[in-house]
Short mmCIF file of N, CA and C in Angstrom, two decimals:
data_model
loop_
_atom_site.label_atom_id
_atom_site.label_comp_id
_atom_site.label_asym_id
_atom_site.label_seq_id
_atom_site.Cartn_x
_atom_site.Cartn_y
_atom_site.Cartn_z
N MET M 1 140.58 43.44 112.93
CA MET M 1 141.67 43.86 113.81
C MET M 1 141.91 42.75 114.84
N ASP M 2 143.15 42.34 114.98
CA ASP M 2 143.52 41.31 115.94
C ASP M 2 144.22 41.97 117.12
N ASN M 3 143.44 42.35 118.12
CA ASN M 3 143.96 43.06 119.28
C ASN M 3 144.98 42.22 120.05
N GLN M 4 144.76 40.91 120.10
CA GLN M 4 145.69 40.04 120.83
C GLN M 4 147.07 40.02 120.17
N LYS M 5 147.09 40.06 118.84
CA LYS M 5 148.36 40.10 118.11
C LYS M 5 149.10 41.40 118.44
N THR M 6 148.37 42.51 118.43
CA THR M 6 148.97 43.81 118.74
C THR M 6 149.51 43.82 120.16
N ILE M 7 148.75 43.32 121.10
CA ILE M 7 149.19 43.27 122.50
C ILE M 7 150.48 42.46 122.61
N LYS M 8 150.53 41.31 121.96
CA LYS M 8 151.72 40.45 122.01
C LYS M 8 152.92 41.15 121.39
N GLU M 9 152.72 41.80 120.25
CA GLU M 9 153.82 42.52 119.61
C GLU M 9 154.31 43.67 120.49
N PHE M 10 153.38 44.36 121.12
CA PHE M 10 153.76 45.44 122.03
C PHE M 10 154.55 44.88 123.20
N GLU M 11 154.08 43.79 123.78
CA GLU M 11 154.79 43.18 124.91
C GLU M 11 156.21 42.80 124.53
N ASN M 12 156.40 42.26 123.34
CA ASN M 12 157.75 41.88 122.89
C ASN M 12 158.64 43.10 122.72
N ALA M 13 158.11 44.15 122.10
CA ALA M 13 158.91 45.37 121.90
C ALA M 13 159.23 46.03 123.25
N ILE M 14 158.24 46.09 124.12
CA ILE M 14 158.45 46.67 125.45
C ILE M 14 159.49 45.88 126.23
N SER M 15 159.44 44.56 126.10
CA SER M 15 160.40 43.71 126.81
C SER M 15 161.83 44.05 126.41
N LYS M 16 162.07 44.29 125.12
CA LYS M 16 163.41 44.66 124.65
C LYS M 16 163.83 46.02 125.22
N CYS M 17 162.90 46.97 125.22
CA CYS M 17 163.20 48.31 125.75
C CYS M 17 163.48 48.23 127.25
N ARG M 18 162.66 47.48 127.96
CA ARG M 18 162.81 47.34 129.41
C ARG M 18 164.14 46.69 129.76
N GLU M 19 164.53 45.68 128.99
CA GLU M 19 165.80 44.99 129.22
C GLU M 19 166.97 45.99 129.13
N ILE M 20 166.95 46.85 128.12
CA ILE M 20 168.00 47.87 127.97
C ILE M 20 167.94 48.85 129.13
N PHE M 21 166.72 49.28 129.51
CA PHE M 21 166.55 50.21 130.62
C PHE M 21 167.17 49.64 131.90
N VAL M 22 166.87 48.39 132.20
CA VAL M 22 167.37 47.74 133.42
C VAL M 22 168.90 47.60 133.37
N LYS M 23 169.44 47.21 132.23
CA LYS M 23 170.90 47.07 132.11
C LYS M 23 171.59 48.42 132.29
N LYS M 24 171.02 49.46 131.72
CA LYS M 24 171.62 50.80 131.87
C LYS M 24 171.50 51.28 133.31
N LEU M 25 170.43 50.89 134.00
CA LEU M 25 170.32 51.21 135.43
C LEU M 25 171.47 50.59 136.21
N LYS M 26 171.81 49.36 135.84
CA LYS M 26 172.92 48.67 136.53
C LYS M 26 174.24 49.37 136.23
N ASP M 27 174.41 49.87 135.01
CA ASP M 27 175.65 50.56 134.63
C ASP M 27 175.75 51.96 135.23
N TYR M 28 174.66 52.72 135.14
CA TYR M 28 174.70 54.15 135.48
C TYR M 28 173.89 54.55 136.71
N GLY M 29 173.12 53.61 137.26
CA GLY M 29 172.22 53.99 138.35
C GLY M 29 171.14 54.91 137.81
N THR M 30 170.64 55.75 138.68
CA THR M 30 169.58 56.68 138.27
C THR M 30 170.16 58.09 138.08
N SER M 31 171.31 58.15 137.43
CA SER M 31 171.96 59.44 137.19
C SER M 31 171.05 60.39 136.40
N TRP M 32 170.10 59.84 135.64
CA TRP M 32 169.16 60.66 134.88
C TRP M 32 168.23 61.49 135.78
N ARG M 33 168.20 61.18 137.06
CA ARG M 33 167.32 61.93 137.99
C ARG M 33 167.70 63.41 138.05
N VAL M 34 168.91 63.76 137.65
CA VAL M 34 169.35 65.15 137.67
C VAL M 34 168.75 65.94 136.50
N MET M 35 168.27 65.24 135.46
CA MET M 35 167.81 65.91 134.25
C MET M 35 166.40 66.49 134.39
N ARG M 36 166.26 67.69 133.86
CA ARG M 36 164.94 68.31 133.77
C ARG M 36 164.22 67.74 132.55
N PRO M 37 162.88 67.76 132.56
CA PRO M 37 162.15 67.24 131.40
C PRO M 37 162.58 67.91 130.08
N SER M 38 162.86 69.20 130.09
CA SER M 38 163.26 69.88 128.86
C SER M 38 164.58 69.31 128.31
N SER M 39 165.49 68.92 129.19
CA SER M 39 166.74 68.29 128.75
C SER M 39 166.47 66.91 128.17
N LEU M 40 165.52 66.21 128.74
CA LEU M 40 165.15 64.90 128.21
C LEU M 40 164.48 65.06 126.85
N THR M 41 163.67 66.10 126.68
CA THR M 41 163.07 66.38 125.38
C THR M 41 164.17 66.57 124.34
N ASP M 42 165.21 67.31 124.70
CA ASP M 42 166.32 67.52 123.77
C ASP M 42 167.06 66.21 123.47
N GLN M 43 167.21 65.36 124.46
CA GLN M 43 167.87 64.07 124.25
C GLN M 43 167.06 63.20 123.29
N ILE M 44 165.75 63.21 123.46
CA ILE M 44 164.86 62.46 122.57
C ILE M 44 164.95 63.04 121.15
N TYR M 45 165.01 64.37 121.07
CA TYR M 45 165.12 65.04 119.78
C TYR M 45 166.39 64.58 119.03
N ILE M 46 167.49 64.49 119.75
CA ILE M 46 168.74 64.04 119.14
C ILE M 46 168.56 62.64 118.54
N LYS M 47 167.91 61.76 119.26
CA LYS M 47 167.69 60.40 118.78
C LYS M 47 166.80 60.40 117.54
N ALA M 48 165.73 61.19 117.56
CA ALA M 48 164.81 61.24 116.42
C ALA M 48 165.49 61.85 115.20
N ARG M 49 166.32 62.87 115.41
CA ARG M 49 167.06 63.47 114.28
C ARG M 49 168.04 62.47 113.68
N ARG M 50 168.67 61.67 114.54
CA ARG M 50 169.60 60.65 114.02
C ARG M 50 168.84 59.62 113.18
N ILE M 51 167.67 59.22 113.65
CA ILE M 51 166.87 58.27 112.87
C ILE M 51 166.55 58.87 111.50
N ARG M 52 166.11 60.11 111.50
CA ARG M 52 165.77 60.75 110.22
C ARG M 52 166.99 60.86 109.31
N SER M 53 168.12 61.19 109.89
CA SER M 53 169.35 61.29 109.13
C SER M 53 169.70 59.94 108.49
N ILE M 54 169.57 58.88 109.25
CA ILE M 54 169.85 57.53 108.74
C ILE M 54 168.86 57.18 107.63
N GLU M 55 167.58 57.51 107.86
CA GLU M 55 166.57 57.22 106.83
C GLU M 55 166.88 57.95 105.53
N GLU M 56 167.40 59.16 105.63
CA GLU M 56 167.68 59.96 104.44
C GLU M 56 169.02 59.60 103.79
N LYS M 57 170.03 59.30 104.59
CA LYS M 57 171.37 59.01 104.05
C LYS M 57 171.58 57.53 103.73
N GLY M 58 170.88 56.68 104.45
CA GLY M 58 171.05 55.24 104.27
C GLY M 58 172.07 54.68 105.25
N ASP M 59 171.89 53.43 105.62
CA ASP M 59 172.78 52.76 106.57
C ASP M 59 174.23 52.70 106.08
N GLU M 60 174.40 52.56 104.77
CA GLU M 60 175.75 52.39 104.22
C GLU M 60 176.62 53.63 104.41
N ASN M 61 176.01 54.78 104.69
CA ASN M 61 176.78 56.02 104.87
C ASN M 61 177.01 56.39 106.33
N LEU M 62 176.70 55.46 107.22
CA LEU M 62 176.88 55.73 108.65
C LEU M 62 178.35 55.70 109.04
N ARG M 63 178.73 56.58 109.89
CA ARG M 63 180.07 56.52 110.49
C ARG M 63 180.02 55.72 111.78
N VAL M 64 178.94 55.88 112.54
CA VAL M 64 178.69 55.07 113.73
C VAL M 64 177.73 53.98 113.28
N LYS M 65 178.21 52.76 113.28
CA LYS M 65 177.48 51.65 112.66
C LYS M 65 176.39 51.05 113.55
N GLU M 66 175.57 51.91 114.11
CA GLU M 66 174.37 51.46 114.82
C GLU M 66 173.18 51.98 114.03
N GLY M 67 172.24 51.11 113.76
CA GLY M 67 171.08 51.50 112.99
C GLY M 67 170.03 52.24 113.81
N ILE M 68 168.81 52.22 113.32
CA ILE M 68 167.75 53.00 113.95
C ILE M 68 167.06 52.28 115.10
N VAL M 69 167.16 50.97 115.17
CA VAL M 69 166.49 50.24 116.25
C VAL M 69 166.94 50.72 117.63
N PRO M 70 168.25 50.83 117.90
CA PRO M 70 168.65 51.32 119.23
C PRO M 70 168.14 52.74 119.51
N GLU M 71 167.98 53.54 118.47
CA GLU M 71 167.49 54.91 118.66
C GLU M 71 166.01 54.91 119.03
N PHE M 72 165.21 54.05 118.39
CA PHE M 72 163.79 53.96 118.77
C PHE M 72 163.66 53.42 120.20
N ILE M 73 164.50 52.47 120.57
CA ILE M 73 164.50 51.98 121.95
C ILE M 73 164.84 53.13 122.90
N GLY M 74 165.83 53.92 122.53
CA GLY M 74 166.20 55.08 123.34
C GLY M 74 165.06 56.06 123.49
N ILE M 75 164.29 56.27 122.43
CA ILE M 75 163.14 57.17 122.51
C ILE M 75 162.12 56.64 123.51
N VAL M 76 161.82 55.36 123.43
CA VAL M 76 160.88 54.76 124.39
C VAL M 76 161.38 54.99 125.82
N ASN M 77 162.64 54.66 126.06
CA ASN M 77 163.17 54.73 127.42
C ASN M 77 163.31 56.16 127.93
N TYR M 78 163.76 57.07 127.09
CA TYR M 78 163.87 58.47 127.53
C TYR M 78 162.49 59.10 127.74
N CYS M 79 161.51 58.71 126.94
CA CYS M 79 160.15 59.22 127.17
C CYS M 79 159.61 58.71 128.51
N ALA M 80 159.87 57.45 128.83
CA ALA M 80 159.44 56.91 130.13
C ALA M 80 160.14 57.66 131.26
N ILE M 81 161.43 57.92 131.09
CA ILE M 81 162.18 58.68 132.09
C ILE M 81 161.60 60.09 132.22
N ALA M 82 161.27 60.72 131.09
CA ALA M 82 160.70 62.06 131.13
C ALA M 82 159.37 62.07 131.89
N LEU M 83 158.55 61.04 131.68
CA LEU M 83 157.29 60.95 132.41
C LEU M 83 157.53 60.78 133.91
N ILE M 84 158.54 60.00 134.25
CA ILE M 84 158.90 59.84 135.67
C ILE M 84 159.34 61.19 136.24
N GLN M 85 160.15 61.90 135.48
CA GLN M 85 160.64 63.21 135.94
C GLN M 85 159.50 64.21 136.08
N LEU M 86 158.53 64.17 135.19
CA LEU M 86 157.36 65.05 135.31
C LEU M 86 156.62 64.77 136.62
N LYS M 87 156.57 63.50 136.98
CA LYS M 87 155.85 63.09 138.19
C LYS M 87 156.64 63.46 139.45
N LEU M 88 157.95 63.17 139.45
CA LEU M 88 158.75 63.33 140.67
C LEU M 88 159.50 64.66 140.71
N GLY M 89 159.73 65.28 139.55
CA GLY M 89 160.63 66.41 139.49
C GLY M 89 162.06 65.90 139.48
N SER M 90 162.97 66.71 138.97
CA SER M 90 164.37 66.26 138.99
C SER M 90 164.87 66.37 140.42
N GLY M 91 165.75 65.48 140.79
CA GLY M 91 166.22 65.53 142.16
C GLY M 91 167.06 64.36 142.57
N GLU M 92 166.85 63.96 143.78
CA GLU M 92 167.66 62.92 144.40
C GLU M 92 167.51 61.58 143.70
N SER M 93 168.54 60.80 143.82
CA SER M 93 168.54 59.45 143.28
C SER M 93 167.43 58.63 143.91
N ILE M 94 166.93 57.67 143.16
CA ILE M 94 165.96 56.71 143.69
C ILE M 94 166.58 55.33 143.52
N THR M 95 166.03 54.35 144.19
CA THR M 95 166.56 53.00 144.05
C THR M 95 166.26 52.47 142.65
N THR M 96 167.05 51.50 142.23
CA THR M 96 166.80 50.92 140.92
C THR M 96 165.46 50.19 140.90
N ASP M 97 165.09 49.58 142.02
CA ASP M 97 163.78 48.92 142.09
C ASP M 97 162.65 49.92 141.90
N GLU M 98 162.78 51.08 142.53
CA GLU M 98 161.77 52.13 142.39
C GLU M 98 161.74 52.65 140.95
N ALA M 99 162.91 52.81 140.34
CA ALA M 99 162.99 53.27 138.95
C ALA M 99 162.30 52.29 138.01
N VAL M 100 162.52 51.00 138.21
CA VAL M 100 161.89 49.98 137.37
C VAL M 100 160.38 49.98 137.60
N ARG M 101 159.95 50.12 138.84
CA ARG M 101 158.52 50.16 139.14
C ARG M 101 157.87 51.34 138.43
N LEU M 102 158.49 52.51 138.52
CA LEU M 102 157.95 53.71 137.87
C LEU M 102 157.97 53.57 136.35
N TYR M 103 159.04 53.00 135.82
CA TYR M 103 159.13 52.73 134.38
C TYR M 103 157.96 51.85 133.93
N ASP M 104 157.76 50.76 134.63
CA ASP M 104 156.67 49.83 134.28
C ASP M 104 155.31 50.54 134.34
N GLU M 105 155.14 51.38 135.33
CA GLU M 105 153.89 52.13 135.49
C GLU M 105 153.65 53.06 134.29
N GLU M 106 154.68 53.80 133.89
CA GLU M 106 154.54 54.73 132.77
C GLU M 106 154.32 53.99 131.46
N ILE M 107 155.04 52.90 131.25
CA ILE M 107 154.87 52.12 130.02
C ILE M 107 153.48 51.49 130.00
N SER M 108 153.00 51.04 131.13
CA SER M 108 151.67 50.46 131.21
C SER M 108 150.59 51.49 130.86
N GLN M 109 150.73 52.70 131.37
CA GLN M 109 149.76 53.76 131.05
C GLN M 109 149.82 54.11 129.56
N SER M 110 151.01 54.12 129.00
CA SER M 110 151.15 54.41 127.57
C SER M 110 150.54 53.31 126.72
N THR M 111 150.72 52.07 127.14
CA THR M 111 150.14 50.93 126.42
C THR M 111 148.62 50.97 126.48
N ALA M 112 148.07 51.32 127.63
CA ALA M 112 146.61 51.44 127.75
C ALA M 112 146.08 52.50 126.79
N LEU M 113 146.79 53.61 126.68
CA LEU M 113 146.42 54.67 125.74
C LEU M 113 146.46 54.13 124.31
N MET M 114 147.52 53.40 123.97
CA MET M 114 147.65 52.83 122.64
C MET M 114 146.47 51.91 122.33
N LEU M 115 146.10 51.06 123.27
CA LEU M 115 145.00 50.13 123.02
C LEU M 115 143.69 50.87 122.76
N ASP M 116 143.45 51.92 123.51
CA ASP M 116 142.23 52.72 123.29
C ASP M 116 142.26 53.37 121.91
N LYS M 117 143.37 54.03 121.59
CA LYS M 117 143.48 54.69 120.29
C LYS M 117 143.49 53.68 119.16
N ASN M 118 144.17 52.56 119.36
CA ASN M 118 144.26 51.54 118.33
C ASN M 118 142.87 51.01 117.99
N HIS M 119 142.03 50.86 118.99
CA HIS M 119 140.66 50.42 118.76
C HIS M 119 139.92 51.42 117.89
N ASP M 120 140.04 52.70 118.23
CA ASP M 120 139.32 53.75 117.49
C ASP M 120 139.87 53.96 116.09
N TYR M 121 141.19 53.82 115.92
CA TYR M 121 141.82 54.05 114.62
C TYR M 121 141.94 52.78 113.78
N ASP M 122 141.47 51.66 114.31
CA ASP M 122 141.43 50.40 113.57
C ASP M 122 142.80 50.00 113.01
N GLU M 123 143.81 50.13 113.87
CA GLU M 123 145.18 49.70 113.55
C GLU M 123 145.75 50.38 112.30
N ALA M 124 145.44 51.64 112.12
CA ALA M 124 145.94 52.39 110.97
C ALA M 124 147.47 52.39 110.91
N TRP M 125 148.13 52.30 112.07
CA TRP M 125 149.59 52.31 112.12
C TRP M 125 150.22 51.20 111.29
N ARG M 126 149.50 50.10 111.14
CA ARG M 126 150.06 48.97 110.37
C ARG M 126 150.25 49.33 108.89
N HIS M 127 149.56 50.36 108.42
CA HIS M 127 149.64 50.78 107.02
C HIS M 127 150.56 51.98 106.83
N MET M 128 151.22 52.37 107.90
CA MET M 128 152.12 53.53 107.85
C MET M 128 153.56 53.08 107.64
N ARG M 129 154.36 54.02 107.17
CA ARG M 129 155.79 53.79 106.99
C ARG M 129 156.53 54.15 108.28
N VAL M 130 157.65 53.50 108.52
CA VAL M 130 158.48 53.82 109.68
C VAL M 130 158.92 55.28 109.61
N SER M 131 159.22 55.76 108.41
CA SER M 131 159.63 57.16 108.26
C SER M 131 158.53 58.12 108.71
N SER M 132 157.28 57.73 108.56
CA SER M 132 156.18 58.58 109.05
C SER M 132 156.18 58.62 110.58
N PHE M 133 156.48 57.49 111.21
CA PHE M 133 156.59 57.48 112.67
C PHE M 133 157.68 58.45 113.12
N THR M 134 158.79 58.44 112.40
CA THR M 134 159.90 59.35 112.71
C THR M 134 159.43 60.79 112.62
N ASP M 135 158.76 61.13 111.53
CA ASP M 135 158.28 62.51 111.34
C ASP M 135 157.27 62.91 112.41
N ILE M 136 156.38 62.01 112.76
CA ILE M 136 155.38 62.31 113.80
C ILE M 136 156.07 62.51 115.15
N ILE M 137 157.07 61.68 115.45
CA ILE M 137 157.82 61.86 116.70
C ILE M 137 158.51 63.21 116.70
N LEU M 138 159.12 63.59 115.58
CA LEU M 138 159.76 64.91 115.50
C LEU M 138 158.74 66.03 115.70
N GLN M 139 157.56 65.88 115.11
CA GLN M 139 156.50 66.88 115.29
C GLN M 139 156.09 66.95 116.77
N LYS M 140 155.92 65.81 117.40
CA LYS M 140 155.55 65.78 118.82
C LYS M 140 156.63 66.45 119.67
N LEU M 141 157.88 66.25 119.28
CA LEU M 141 158.99 66.89 120.01
C LEU M 141 158.92 68.41 119.86
N LEU M 142 158.66 68.89 118.66
CA LEU M 142 158.55 70.34 118.46
C LEU M 142 157.36 70.91 119.24
N ARG M 143 156.27 70.17 119.27
CA ARG M 143 155.11 70.58 120.09
C ARG M 143 155.50 70.63 121.57
N THR M 144 156.20 69.60 122.01
CA THR M 144 156.61 69.53 123.42
C THR M 144 157.52 70.70 123.76
N LYS M 145 158.48 71.00 122.89
CA LYS M 145 159.38 72.14 123.13
C LYS M 145 158.59 73.45 123.21
N GLU M 146 157.60 73.60 122.35
CA GLU M 146 156.76 74.80 122.36
C GLU M 146 155.99 74.90 123.68
N ILE M 147 155.39 73.80 124.11
CA ILE M 147 154.66 73.78 125.37
C ILE M 147 155.60 74.08 126.53
N GLU M 148 156.79 73.50 126.51
CA GLU M 148 157.78 73.77 127.56
C GLU M 148 158.15 75.24 127.59
N SER M 149 158.23 75.87 126.41
CA SER M 149 158.57 77.30 126.38
C SER M 149 157.44 78.18 126.92
N HIS M 150 156.24 77.61 127.04
CA HIS M 150 155.10 78.31 127.65
C HIS M 150 154.91 77.89 129.11
N GLY M 151 155.95 77.33 129.69
CA GLY M 151 155.85 76.90 131.09
C GLY M 151 154.95 75.71 131.30
N GLY M 152 154.73 74.93 130.25
CA GLY M 152 153.90 73.73 130.37
C GLY M 152 152.42 73.98 130.22
N LYS M 153 152.04 75.22 129.98
CA LYS M 153 150.62 75.57 129.89
C LYS M 153 150.13 75.52 128.44
N THR M 154 148.92 75.00 128.27
CA THR M 154 148.28 74.97 126.96
C THR M 154 146.89 75.57 127.07
N LEU M 155 146.36 76.06 125.97
CA LEU M 155 145.01 76.60 125.96
C LEU M 155 143.98 75.52 125.67
N ILE M 156 144.31 74.64 124.73
CA ILE M 156 143.34 73.65 124.30
C ILE M 156 143.96 72.27 124.10
N SER M 157 145.26 72.24 123.96
CA SER M 157 145.97 71.01 123.61
C SER M 157 146.34 70.19 124.82
N GLU M 158 146.65 68.92 124.55
CA GLU M 158 147.16 68.04 125.60
C GLU M 158 148.53 68.54 126.03
N GLY M 159 148.95 68.13 127.20
CA GLY M 159 150.22 68.58 127.73
C GLY M 159 151.40 67.73 127.26
N VAL M 160 152.56 68.03 127.85
CA VAL M 160 153.77 67.32 127.44
C VAL M 160 153.69 65.83 127.75
N ASP M 161 153.00 65.47 128.82
CA ASP M 161 152.89 64.05 129.17
C ASP M 161 152.21 63.26 128.05
N ALA M 162 151.16 63.81 127.47
CA ALA M 162 150.47 63.12 126.37
C ALA M 162 151.38 62.98 125.16
N ASN M 163 152.20 63.98 124.91
CA ASN M 163 153.14 63.90 123.79
C ASN M 163 154.19 62.83 124.03
N TYR M 164 154.71 62.75 125.26
CA TYR M 164 155.67 61.68 125.58
C TYR M 164 155.03 60.31 125.39
N ARG M 165 153.79 60.16 125.84
CA ARG M 165 153.10 58.87 125.69
C ARG M 165 152.91 58.51 124.21
N ASP M 166 152.52 59.49 123.42
CA ASP M 166 152.37 59.24 121.98
C ASP M 166 153.70 58.85 121.36
N MET M 167 154.78 59.52 121.77
CA MET M 167 156.10 59.18 121.22
C MET M 167 156.50 57.77 121.58
N ILE M 168 156.22 57.36 122.81
CA ILE M 168 156.49 55.97 123.21
C ILE M 168 155.78 55.03 122.25
N ASN M 169 154.51 55.28 122.02
CA ASN M 169 153.72 54.37 121.19
C ASN M 169 154.17 54.37 119.73
N TYR M 170 154.48 55.54 119.17
CA TYR M 170 154.98 55.57 117.79
C TYR M 170 156.33 54.85 117.68
N ALA M 171 157.19 55.02 118.67
CA ALA M 171 158.48 54.32 118.65
C ALA M 171 158.27 52.81 118.75
N LEU M 172 157.32 52.38 119.57
CA LEU M 172 157.03 50.95 119.67
C LEU M 172 156.44 50.42 118.37
N PHE M 173 155.57 51.20 117.72
CA PHE M 173 155.05 50.79 116.41
C PHE M 173 156.22 50.59 115.44
N ALA M 174 157.16 51.52 115.45
CA ALA M 174 158.32 51.42 114.55
C ALA M 174 159.12 50.16 114.85
N LEU M 175 159.36 49.90 116.13
CA LEU M 175 160.11 48.69 116.49
C LEU M 175 159.40 47.42 116.03
N ILE M 176 158.07 47.41 116.14
CA ILE M 176 157.31 46.25 115.68
C ILE M 176 157.45 46.10 114.16
N LYS M 177 157.32 47.19 113.45
CA LYS M 177 157.42 47.12 111.98
C LYS M 177 158.83 46.77 111.51
N LEU M 178 159.83 47.16 112.28
CA LEU M 178 161.23 46.86 111.91
C LEU M 178 161.62 45.41 112.24
N GLU M 179 160.84 44.76 113.06
CA GLU M 179 161.13 43.39 113.48
C GLU M 179 161.20 42.45 112.29
#
């Protein structure tokens, strides 16, 4: 296992996601601060369903000629936003500098989790298909929706934050494999 290669690939994928996040902040500000985590879960679900639809129908049958890469980037960014919202609650606007700082913090925590799991799983993700990442993200979304319907409480399972972090990492794995 070449941990340095994985770190570099993650940094490159994160850089692309962060660039989009920052540009959208300039266009829209922090308008997402009004969204509840459950609404963000639904937004992520829409992106994951579109990816699955494209995987099943093929790029040639698209009416909107954007492939799956922008959707995986959207999943990373919306999951980071959802983690921020879990921390702050929905509410007042924050500065773009504060939004970027919080984004970097959440992505950093997710990357640390990936490195720990990647060590234990011996880079199993490298042998997986992108379509499997899509299915796992959809499963994590259904789990998250179920947990949200229980008021965020679980008996034995990790909470919604862990699911968002896993989705970030699976989406980043997909972006690396699609490169």
